[in-house]
XYZ file of C-alpha atoms in Angstrom:
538
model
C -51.268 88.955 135.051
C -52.997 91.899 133.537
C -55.371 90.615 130.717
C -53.578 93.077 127.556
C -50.211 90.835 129.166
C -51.697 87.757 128.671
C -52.943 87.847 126.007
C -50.049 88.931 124.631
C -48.200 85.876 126.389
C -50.819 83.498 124.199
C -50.053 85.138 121.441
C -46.503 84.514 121.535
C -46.559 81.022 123.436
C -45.110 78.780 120.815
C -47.236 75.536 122.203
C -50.605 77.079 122.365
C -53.388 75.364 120.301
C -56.726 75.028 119.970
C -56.504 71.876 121.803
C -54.935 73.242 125.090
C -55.984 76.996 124.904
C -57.379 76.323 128.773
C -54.529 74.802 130.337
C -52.167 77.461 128.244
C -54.200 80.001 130.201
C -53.844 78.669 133.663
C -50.161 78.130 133.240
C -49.925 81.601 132.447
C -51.341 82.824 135.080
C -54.527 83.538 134.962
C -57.217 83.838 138.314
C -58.866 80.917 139.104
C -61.842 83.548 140.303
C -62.144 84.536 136.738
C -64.252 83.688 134.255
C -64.737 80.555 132.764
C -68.149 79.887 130.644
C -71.667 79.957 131.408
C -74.432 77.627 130.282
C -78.250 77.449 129.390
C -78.441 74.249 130.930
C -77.369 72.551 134.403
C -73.724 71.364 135.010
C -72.904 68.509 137.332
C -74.722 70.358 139.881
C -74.486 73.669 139.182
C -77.724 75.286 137.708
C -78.506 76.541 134.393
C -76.669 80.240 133.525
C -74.753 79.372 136.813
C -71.553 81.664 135.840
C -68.561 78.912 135.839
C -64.919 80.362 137.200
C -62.338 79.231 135.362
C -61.136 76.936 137.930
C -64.586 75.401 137.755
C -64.500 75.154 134.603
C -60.935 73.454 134.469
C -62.361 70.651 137.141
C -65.352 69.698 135.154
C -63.516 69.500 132.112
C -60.646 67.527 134.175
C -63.645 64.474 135.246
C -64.558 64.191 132.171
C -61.306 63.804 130.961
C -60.806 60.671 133.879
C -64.579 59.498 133.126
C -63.190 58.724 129.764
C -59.520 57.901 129.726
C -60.884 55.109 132.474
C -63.236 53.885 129.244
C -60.182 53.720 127.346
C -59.944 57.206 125.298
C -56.428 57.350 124.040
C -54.676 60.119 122.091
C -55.908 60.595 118.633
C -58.976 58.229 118.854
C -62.147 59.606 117.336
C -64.947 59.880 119.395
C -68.536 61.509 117.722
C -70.434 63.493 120.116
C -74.126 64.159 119.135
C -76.314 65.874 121.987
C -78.505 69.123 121.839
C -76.756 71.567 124.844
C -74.063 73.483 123.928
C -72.749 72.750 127.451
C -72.182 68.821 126.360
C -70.710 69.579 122.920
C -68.298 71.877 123.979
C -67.004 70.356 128.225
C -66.747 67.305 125.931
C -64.734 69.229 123.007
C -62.539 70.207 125.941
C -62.444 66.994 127.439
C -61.712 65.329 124.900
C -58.422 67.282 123.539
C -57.099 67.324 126.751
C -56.555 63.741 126.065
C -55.374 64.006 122.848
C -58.387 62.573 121.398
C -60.215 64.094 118.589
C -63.840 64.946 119.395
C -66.264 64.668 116.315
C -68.734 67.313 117.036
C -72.087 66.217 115.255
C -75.618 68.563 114.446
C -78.183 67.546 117.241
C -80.706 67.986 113.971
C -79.047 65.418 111.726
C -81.978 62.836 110.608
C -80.640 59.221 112.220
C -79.452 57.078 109.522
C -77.673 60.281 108.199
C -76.224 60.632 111.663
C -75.723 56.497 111.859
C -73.552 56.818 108.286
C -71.379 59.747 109.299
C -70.509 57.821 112.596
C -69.653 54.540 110.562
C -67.167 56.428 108.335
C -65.479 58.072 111.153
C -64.101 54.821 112.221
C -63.730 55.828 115.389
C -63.682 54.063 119.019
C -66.545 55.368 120.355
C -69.479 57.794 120.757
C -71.488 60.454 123.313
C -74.933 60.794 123.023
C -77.148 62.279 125.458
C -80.502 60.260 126.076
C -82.765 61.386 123.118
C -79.824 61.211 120.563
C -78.911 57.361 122.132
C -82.347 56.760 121.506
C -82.303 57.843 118.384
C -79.304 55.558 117.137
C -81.086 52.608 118.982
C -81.991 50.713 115.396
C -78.331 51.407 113.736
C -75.352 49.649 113.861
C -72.728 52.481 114.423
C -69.855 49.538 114.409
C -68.756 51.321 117.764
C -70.081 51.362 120.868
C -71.762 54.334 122.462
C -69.857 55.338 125.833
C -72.755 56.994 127.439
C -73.959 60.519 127.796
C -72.152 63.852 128.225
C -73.678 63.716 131.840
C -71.884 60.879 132.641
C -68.870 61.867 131.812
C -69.023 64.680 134.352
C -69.045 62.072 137.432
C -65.540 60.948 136.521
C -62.742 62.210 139.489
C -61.135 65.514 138.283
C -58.227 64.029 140.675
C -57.965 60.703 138.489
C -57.608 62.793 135.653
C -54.023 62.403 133.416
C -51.616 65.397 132.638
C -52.965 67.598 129.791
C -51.830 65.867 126.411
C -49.004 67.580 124.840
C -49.847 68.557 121.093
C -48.193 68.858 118.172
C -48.869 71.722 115.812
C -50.025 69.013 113.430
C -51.823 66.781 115.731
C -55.817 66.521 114.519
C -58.037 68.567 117.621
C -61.077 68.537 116.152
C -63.581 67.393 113.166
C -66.599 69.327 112.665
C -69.206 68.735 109.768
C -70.251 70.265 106.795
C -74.156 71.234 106.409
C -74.844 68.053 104.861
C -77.639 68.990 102.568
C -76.899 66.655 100.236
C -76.910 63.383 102.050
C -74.205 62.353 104.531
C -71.945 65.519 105.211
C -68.128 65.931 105.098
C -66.309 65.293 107.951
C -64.120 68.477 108.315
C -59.987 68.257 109.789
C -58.774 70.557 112.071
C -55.144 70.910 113.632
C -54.167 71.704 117.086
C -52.212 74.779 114.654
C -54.746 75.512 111.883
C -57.558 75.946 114.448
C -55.718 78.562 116.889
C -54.085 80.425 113.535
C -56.467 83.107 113.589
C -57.354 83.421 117.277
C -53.137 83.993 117.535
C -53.318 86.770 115.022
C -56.564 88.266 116.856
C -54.969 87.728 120.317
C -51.654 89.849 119.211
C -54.207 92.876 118.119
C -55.694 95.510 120.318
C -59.021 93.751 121.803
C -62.358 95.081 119.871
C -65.180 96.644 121.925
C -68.015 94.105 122.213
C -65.709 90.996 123.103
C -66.104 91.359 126.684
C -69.185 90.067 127.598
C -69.912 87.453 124.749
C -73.748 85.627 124.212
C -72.556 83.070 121.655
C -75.911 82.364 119.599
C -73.225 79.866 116.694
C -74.274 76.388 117.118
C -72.850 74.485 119.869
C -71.139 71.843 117.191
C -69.601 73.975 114.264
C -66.296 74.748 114.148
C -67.204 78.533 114.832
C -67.613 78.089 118.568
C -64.874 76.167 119.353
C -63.300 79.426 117.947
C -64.947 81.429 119.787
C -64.853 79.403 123.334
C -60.982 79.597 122.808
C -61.022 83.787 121.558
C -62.695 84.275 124.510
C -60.712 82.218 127.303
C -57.735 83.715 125.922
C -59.282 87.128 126.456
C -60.678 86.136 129.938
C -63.724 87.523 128.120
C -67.157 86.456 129.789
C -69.478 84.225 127.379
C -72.995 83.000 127.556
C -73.221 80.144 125.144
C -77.061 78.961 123.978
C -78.263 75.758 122.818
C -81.128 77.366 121.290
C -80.271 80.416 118.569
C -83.474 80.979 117.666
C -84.980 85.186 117.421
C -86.743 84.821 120.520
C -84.179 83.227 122.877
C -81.252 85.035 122.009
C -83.276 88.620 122.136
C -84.697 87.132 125.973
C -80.714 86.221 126.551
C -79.654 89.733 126.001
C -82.084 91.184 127.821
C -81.482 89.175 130.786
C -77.647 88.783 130.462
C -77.090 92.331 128.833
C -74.157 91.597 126.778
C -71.651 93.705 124.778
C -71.485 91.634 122.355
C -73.178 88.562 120.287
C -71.808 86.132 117.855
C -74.113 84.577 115.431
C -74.849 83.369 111.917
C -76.536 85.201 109.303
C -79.766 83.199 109.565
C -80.025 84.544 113.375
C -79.565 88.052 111.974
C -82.689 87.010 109.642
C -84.850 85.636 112.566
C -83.974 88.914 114.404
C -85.514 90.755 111.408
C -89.079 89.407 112.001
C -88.827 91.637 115.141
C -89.517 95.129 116.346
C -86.293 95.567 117.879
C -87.124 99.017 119.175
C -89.470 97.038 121.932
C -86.655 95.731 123.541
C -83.706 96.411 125.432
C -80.518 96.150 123.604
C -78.904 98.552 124.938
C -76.080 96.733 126.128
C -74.859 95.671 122.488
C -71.745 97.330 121.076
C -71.090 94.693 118.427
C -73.231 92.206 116.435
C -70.464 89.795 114.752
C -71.476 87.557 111.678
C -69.584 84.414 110.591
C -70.404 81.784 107.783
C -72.761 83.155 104.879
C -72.662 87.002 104.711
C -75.715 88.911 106.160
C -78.166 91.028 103.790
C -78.604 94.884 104.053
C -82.024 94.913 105.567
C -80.816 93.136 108.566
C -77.427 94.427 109.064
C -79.224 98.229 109.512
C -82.235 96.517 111.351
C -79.224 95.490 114.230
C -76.830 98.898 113.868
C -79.796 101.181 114.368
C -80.188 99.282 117.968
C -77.494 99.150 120.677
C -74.791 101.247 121.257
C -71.232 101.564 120.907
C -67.751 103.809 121.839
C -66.022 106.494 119.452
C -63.827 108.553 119.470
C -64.707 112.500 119.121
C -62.396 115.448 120.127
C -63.693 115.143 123.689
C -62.228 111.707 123.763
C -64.196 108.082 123.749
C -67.953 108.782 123.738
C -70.847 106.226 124.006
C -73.360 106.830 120.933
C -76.631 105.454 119.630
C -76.012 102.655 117.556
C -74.451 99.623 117.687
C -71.243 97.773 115.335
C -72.111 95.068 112.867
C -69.001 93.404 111.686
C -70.303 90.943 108.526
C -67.421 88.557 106.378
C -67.685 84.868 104.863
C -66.485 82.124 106.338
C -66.445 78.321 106.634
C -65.889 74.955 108.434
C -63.638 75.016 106.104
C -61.918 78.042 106.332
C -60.896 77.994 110.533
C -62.135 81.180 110.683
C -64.115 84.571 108.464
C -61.770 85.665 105.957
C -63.010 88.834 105.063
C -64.289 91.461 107.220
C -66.360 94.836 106.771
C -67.860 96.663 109.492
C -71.264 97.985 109.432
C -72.592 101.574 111.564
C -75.846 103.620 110.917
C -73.902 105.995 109.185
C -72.324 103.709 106.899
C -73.491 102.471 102.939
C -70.642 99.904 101.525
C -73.949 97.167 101.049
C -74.270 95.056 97.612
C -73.007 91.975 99.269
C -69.236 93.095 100.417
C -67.788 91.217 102.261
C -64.756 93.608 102.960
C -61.204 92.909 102.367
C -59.166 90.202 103.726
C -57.696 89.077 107.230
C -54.023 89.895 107.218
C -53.604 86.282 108.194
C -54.956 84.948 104.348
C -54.670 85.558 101.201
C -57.407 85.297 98.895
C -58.008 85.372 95.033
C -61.276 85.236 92.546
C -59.967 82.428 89.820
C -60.892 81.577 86.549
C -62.105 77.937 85.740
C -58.110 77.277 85.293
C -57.268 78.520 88.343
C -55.804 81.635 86.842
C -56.796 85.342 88.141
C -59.514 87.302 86.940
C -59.650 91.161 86.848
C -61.494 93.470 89.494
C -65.013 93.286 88.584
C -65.188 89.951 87.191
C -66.966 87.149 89.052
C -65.128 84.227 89.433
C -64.183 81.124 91.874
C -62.946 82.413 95.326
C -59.679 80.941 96.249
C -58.145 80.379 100.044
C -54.574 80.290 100.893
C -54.347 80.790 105.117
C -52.499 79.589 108.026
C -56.160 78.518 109.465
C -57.307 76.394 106.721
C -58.747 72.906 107.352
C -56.550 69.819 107.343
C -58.375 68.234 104.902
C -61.646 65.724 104.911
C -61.503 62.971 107.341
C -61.132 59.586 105.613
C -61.884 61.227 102.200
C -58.850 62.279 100.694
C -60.258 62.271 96.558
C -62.850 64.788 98.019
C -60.135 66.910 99.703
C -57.867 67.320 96.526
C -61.136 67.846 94.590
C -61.110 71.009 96.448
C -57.586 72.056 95.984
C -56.396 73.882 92.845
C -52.762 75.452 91.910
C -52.289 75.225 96.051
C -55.443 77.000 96.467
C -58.490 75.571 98.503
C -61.476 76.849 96.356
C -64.317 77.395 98.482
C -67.373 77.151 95.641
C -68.253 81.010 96.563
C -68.392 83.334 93.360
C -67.234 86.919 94.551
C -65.494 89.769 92.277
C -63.030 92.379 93.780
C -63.574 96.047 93.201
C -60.432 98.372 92.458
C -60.018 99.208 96.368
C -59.906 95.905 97.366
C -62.977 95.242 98.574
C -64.506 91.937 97.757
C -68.297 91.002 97.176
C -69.940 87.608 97.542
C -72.938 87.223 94.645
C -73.502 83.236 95.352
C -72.933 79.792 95.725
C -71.300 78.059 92.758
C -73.917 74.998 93.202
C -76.980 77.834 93.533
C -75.942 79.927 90.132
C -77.077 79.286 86.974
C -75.719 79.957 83.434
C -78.338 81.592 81.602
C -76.053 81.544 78.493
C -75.497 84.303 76.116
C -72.396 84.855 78.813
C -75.337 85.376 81.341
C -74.814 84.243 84.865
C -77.749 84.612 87.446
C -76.863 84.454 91.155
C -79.491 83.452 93.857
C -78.088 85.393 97.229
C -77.195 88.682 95.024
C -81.080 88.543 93.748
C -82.044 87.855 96.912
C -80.193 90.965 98.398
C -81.732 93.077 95.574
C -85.675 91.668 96.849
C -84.850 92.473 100.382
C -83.413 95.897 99.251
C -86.001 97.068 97.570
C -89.436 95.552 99.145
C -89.690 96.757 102.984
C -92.496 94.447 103.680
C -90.448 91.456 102.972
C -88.406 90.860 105.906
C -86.710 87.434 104.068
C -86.653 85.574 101.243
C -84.900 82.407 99.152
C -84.728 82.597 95.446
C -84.206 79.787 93.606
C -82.755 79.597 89.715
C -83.334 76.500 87.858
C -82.704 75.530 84.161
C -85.689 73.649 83.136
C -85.098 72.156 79.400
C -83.709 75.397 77.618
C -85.525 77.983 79.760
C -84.572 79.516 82.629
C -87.476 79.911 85.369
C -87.057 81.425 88.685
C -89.263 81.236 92.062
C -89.174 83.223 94.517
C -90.198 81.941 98.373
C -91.211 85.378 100.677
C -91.890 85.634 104.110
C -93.623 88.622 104.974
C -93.037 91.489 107.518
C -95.884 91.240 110.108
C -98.953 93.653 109.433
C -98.378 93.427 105.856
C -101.274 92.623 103.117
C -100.888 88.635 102.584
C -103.460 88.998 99.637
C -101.064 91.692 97.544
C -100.042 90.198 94.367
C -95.906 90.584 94.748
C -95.076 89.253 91.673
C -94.428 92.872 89.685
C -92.329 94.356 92.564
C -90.486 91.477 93.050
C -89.932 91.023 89.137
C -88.473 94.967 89.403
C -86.627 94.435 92.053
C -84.524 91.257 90.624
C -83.564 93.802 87.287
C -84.107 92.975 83.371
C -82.668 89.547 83.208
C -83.658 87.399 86.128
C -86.799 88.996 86.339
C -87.687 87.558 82.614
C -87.229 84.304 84.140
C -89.766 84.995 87.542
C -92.139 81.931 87.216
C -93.779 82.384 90.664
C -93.722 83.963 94.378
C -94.715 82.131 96.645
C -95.316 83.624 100.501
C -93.951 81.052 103.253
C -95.240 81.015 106.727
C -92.593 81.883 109.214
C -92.982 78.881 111.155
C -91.657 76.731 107.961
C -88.903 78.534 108.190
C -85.650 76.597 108.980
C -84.021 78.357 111.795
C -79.897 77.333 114.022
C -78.744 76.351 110.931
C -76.701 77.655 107.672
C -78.123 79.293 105.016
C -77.428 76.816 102.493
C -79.299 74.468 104.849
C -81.984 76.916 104.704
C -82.478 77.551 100.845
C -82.555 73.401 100.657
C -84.899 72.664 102.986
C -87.438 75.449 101.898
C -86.885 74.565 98.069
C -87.585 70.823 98.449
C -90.803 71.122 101.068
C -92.627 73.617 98.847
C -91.202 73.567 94.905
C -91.810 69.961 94.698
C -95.276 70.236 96.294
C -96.140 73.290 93.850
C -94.581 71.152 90.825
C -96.736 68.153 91.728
């Protein structure tokens, strides 16, 4: 079957999921000589970036599946996976589901006892750890036992292997986490239904340029590549999946590889930054796609200006300087990016937009009531979509918490302009009330620093409320060749406009090897806030 057939069959296919999106594929049809995934790291035999067929893949996913229904693995028992290589996170996602289990996919960089916790409130029947992650969960008690390593797994008999379970639309596929920077982190629900909601809407449009050929630099354990592992078997698109997202490997992957397109998070866009882009080859890149927090200015036209892409003149489809950068918000939460805007060197819409809204969702910016606000006004962003998460596993008073006049609020502030177009200015948790009707917003100051100071090529602001003052610090990292001993502080007090700036207390220049890198940016503002605040307040 042609590929524009099938995936129009998916699309259609009443029992496809995001727990059987394979075997949906090779019942329709599709060539075993075709492609399945590729890996940074070896798999049960085959060598690192060895390119998998999809009948490969199918068999390695099928002993896995034996390897554990012989320990026992039942349909819907929870099993927490916590490894480093993407290729063990997601052969045992697929593993896994074909069982009927539900796979807990866990952050190879969670601390142990955090990691110890998270298992214990699963409450599930088991766990896969590869060797430094067992070793690591050696002092806890987990109150299950661990089953053994990914690695294993893949000796079981693809032959011994049961038939593929047979999901319900509501049957649990999947829990992913949340970024946990406040202890232990939610344990996010996904349905064999909510998880495939937006790949079946994506699947019944024309395919995009730059989703043929995929490097997939999203961490291995967050919900947004087992979105993207399924987007692209349904589109029999190539993929190159890394363990390792940070600047260096994925520009060495796409020189190598020579993709057409790469899938990342915004903090990969930011590492990219510290880079002169021009040295390398990128030529191959049509599209640059951005899930989780939205992506700053400075970086989005860092990545556009790069790369190339198709359009359409009146001699027909020409290739052009200049690749696509297609930026949105999304979530664990969420089952997908609900907003989209896409980004060329000879577009402007900046300011944090975010775009306007899948067709799949439907979104509104909410009062403290839950009511609607007007365009322009900032308020609480509210989610109502097919692909929403289930809830939070074994936490239902934190799941309702969320939930709001049948709206999942996400705890982003955003306004809507009169076209439509939405803009993210912050995270609830990360803005302060300045009073005097005054609200100050950390990511849209931190767009405005970027904007505005070229040899800055990141930053984090922080806003606290110390007493009844206000005070903001500012953490730079700066572009390389510029002058570490230049006082910032003026610029930077310009660039952040009359009212923060009032508040600047300090800026303080961060070496890029403290920066956190692979993980979200809410992660990232955390980390850097605690390891050098606290040391500049003591």
């Amino acid at each position: 079957m042609k590929i524009k057939g099938l995936r129009g069959a998916l699309a259609a296919d009443e029992s496809i999921g995001a727990g059987n999106v394979l075997a949906r594929v090779l019942a329709h049809g599709a060539d075993l000589a075709g492609p399945g995934l590729t890996f940074d790291t070896p798999v049960d035999g085959y060598p690192a970036e060895y390119p998998l067929t999809l009948g490969q893949l199918d068999e390695r996913v099928a002993a896995r599946a034996a390897w554990l229904h012989e320990r026992g693995i039942r349909p819907r028992d929870p099993v927490a996976v916590w490894a480093s290589a993407a290729t063990d996170m997601v052969l045992s996602f697929l593993a896994l589901t074909r069982l009927g289990a539900i796979p807990a996919l866990m952050n190879g960089r969670l601390r142990p006892e955090i990691a110890a916790e998270y298992i214990r409130r699963l409450r599930g029947v088991g766990v896969l750890a590869d060797d430094d992650h067992t070793a690591l969960l050696a002092a806890h008690d987990l109150g299950v036992p661990v089953l053994g390593t990914p690695a294993e797994a893949g000796t079981g008999d693809p032959a011994a292997a049961p038939e593929h379970y047979r999901h319900h639309p509501d049957d649990p596929i999947v829990i992913t986490h949340t970024s946990g920077t406040t202890g232990v982190p939610k344990a996010v629900l996904h349905s064999h239904a909510s998880l495939f909601a937006a790949t079946r809407h994506l699947l019944s449009m024309p395919q995009a340029q730059g989703t043929s050929r995929i490097l997939n630099a999203l961490p291995a354990p967050h919900t947004a590549t087992v979105l993207m592992v399924n987007q692209a078997l349904g589109n029999r698109a190539e993929m190159f999946l890394l363990s390792d997202q940070s600047g260096e490997r994925v520009l060495d992957a796409i020189q190598r590889w020579r993709p057409d397109g790469v899938f990342g998070f915004s903090v990969t866009w930011a590492e990219l930054a510290r880079f002169d882009l021009t040295g390398y080859d990128l030529e191959s890149v049509r599209l640059w796609f951005n899930t989780g927090d939205s992506s700053h200015e400075p970086h989005i036209r860092r990545l556009v200006a790069v790369g190339s892409r198709d359009t359409v003149t009146r001699a027909g489809v020409t290739r052009v300087p200049g690749s696509v950068f297609i930026d949105g918000l999304g979530s664990s939460e969420m089952g997908h990016s609900m907003f989209h805007v896409t980004h060329t060197s000879d577009t402007d819409r900046y300011g944090r937009c975010i775009g306007r809204p899948y067709q799949f969702t439907k979104v509104a910016v909410l009062d403290a009531d839950g009511d609607p606000v007007p365009a322009g006004q900032v308020g609480w962003l509210g989610i109502d979509s097919p692909s929403l998460f289930r809830g939070y596993w074994n936490d239902s008073a934190t799941t309702y918490r969320f939930r709001q006049r049948g709206w999942y609020l996400t705890g982003d502030l955003v306004y809507a302009d009169d076209e439509g177009r939405y803009y993210h200015v912050d995270r609830a948790v990360d803005a302060v009330d300045a009073g005097d009707g005054k609200r100050f917003y950390t990511a849209l100051s931190e767009e405005r620093i970027l904007a505005s100071c070229p040899d800055i090529v990141d930053c984090t602001v922080v806003i606290l409320r110390e007493g009844d003052a206000v005070v903001t610090d500012v953490l730079v990292e700066l572009a390389a060749g510029a002058d570490a001993t230049e006082d910032r502080t003026e610029r930077v007090r310009v660039a952040l406009g009359a009212d923060v700036g009032a508040t600047l207390r300090r800026v303080v220049a961060v070496r890029p090897d403290d920066i956190p890198v692979t993980v979200t940016g809410k992660v990232r503002k955390v980390a850097l806030r605690e390891r050098y605040l606290t040391e500049a307040r003591s």
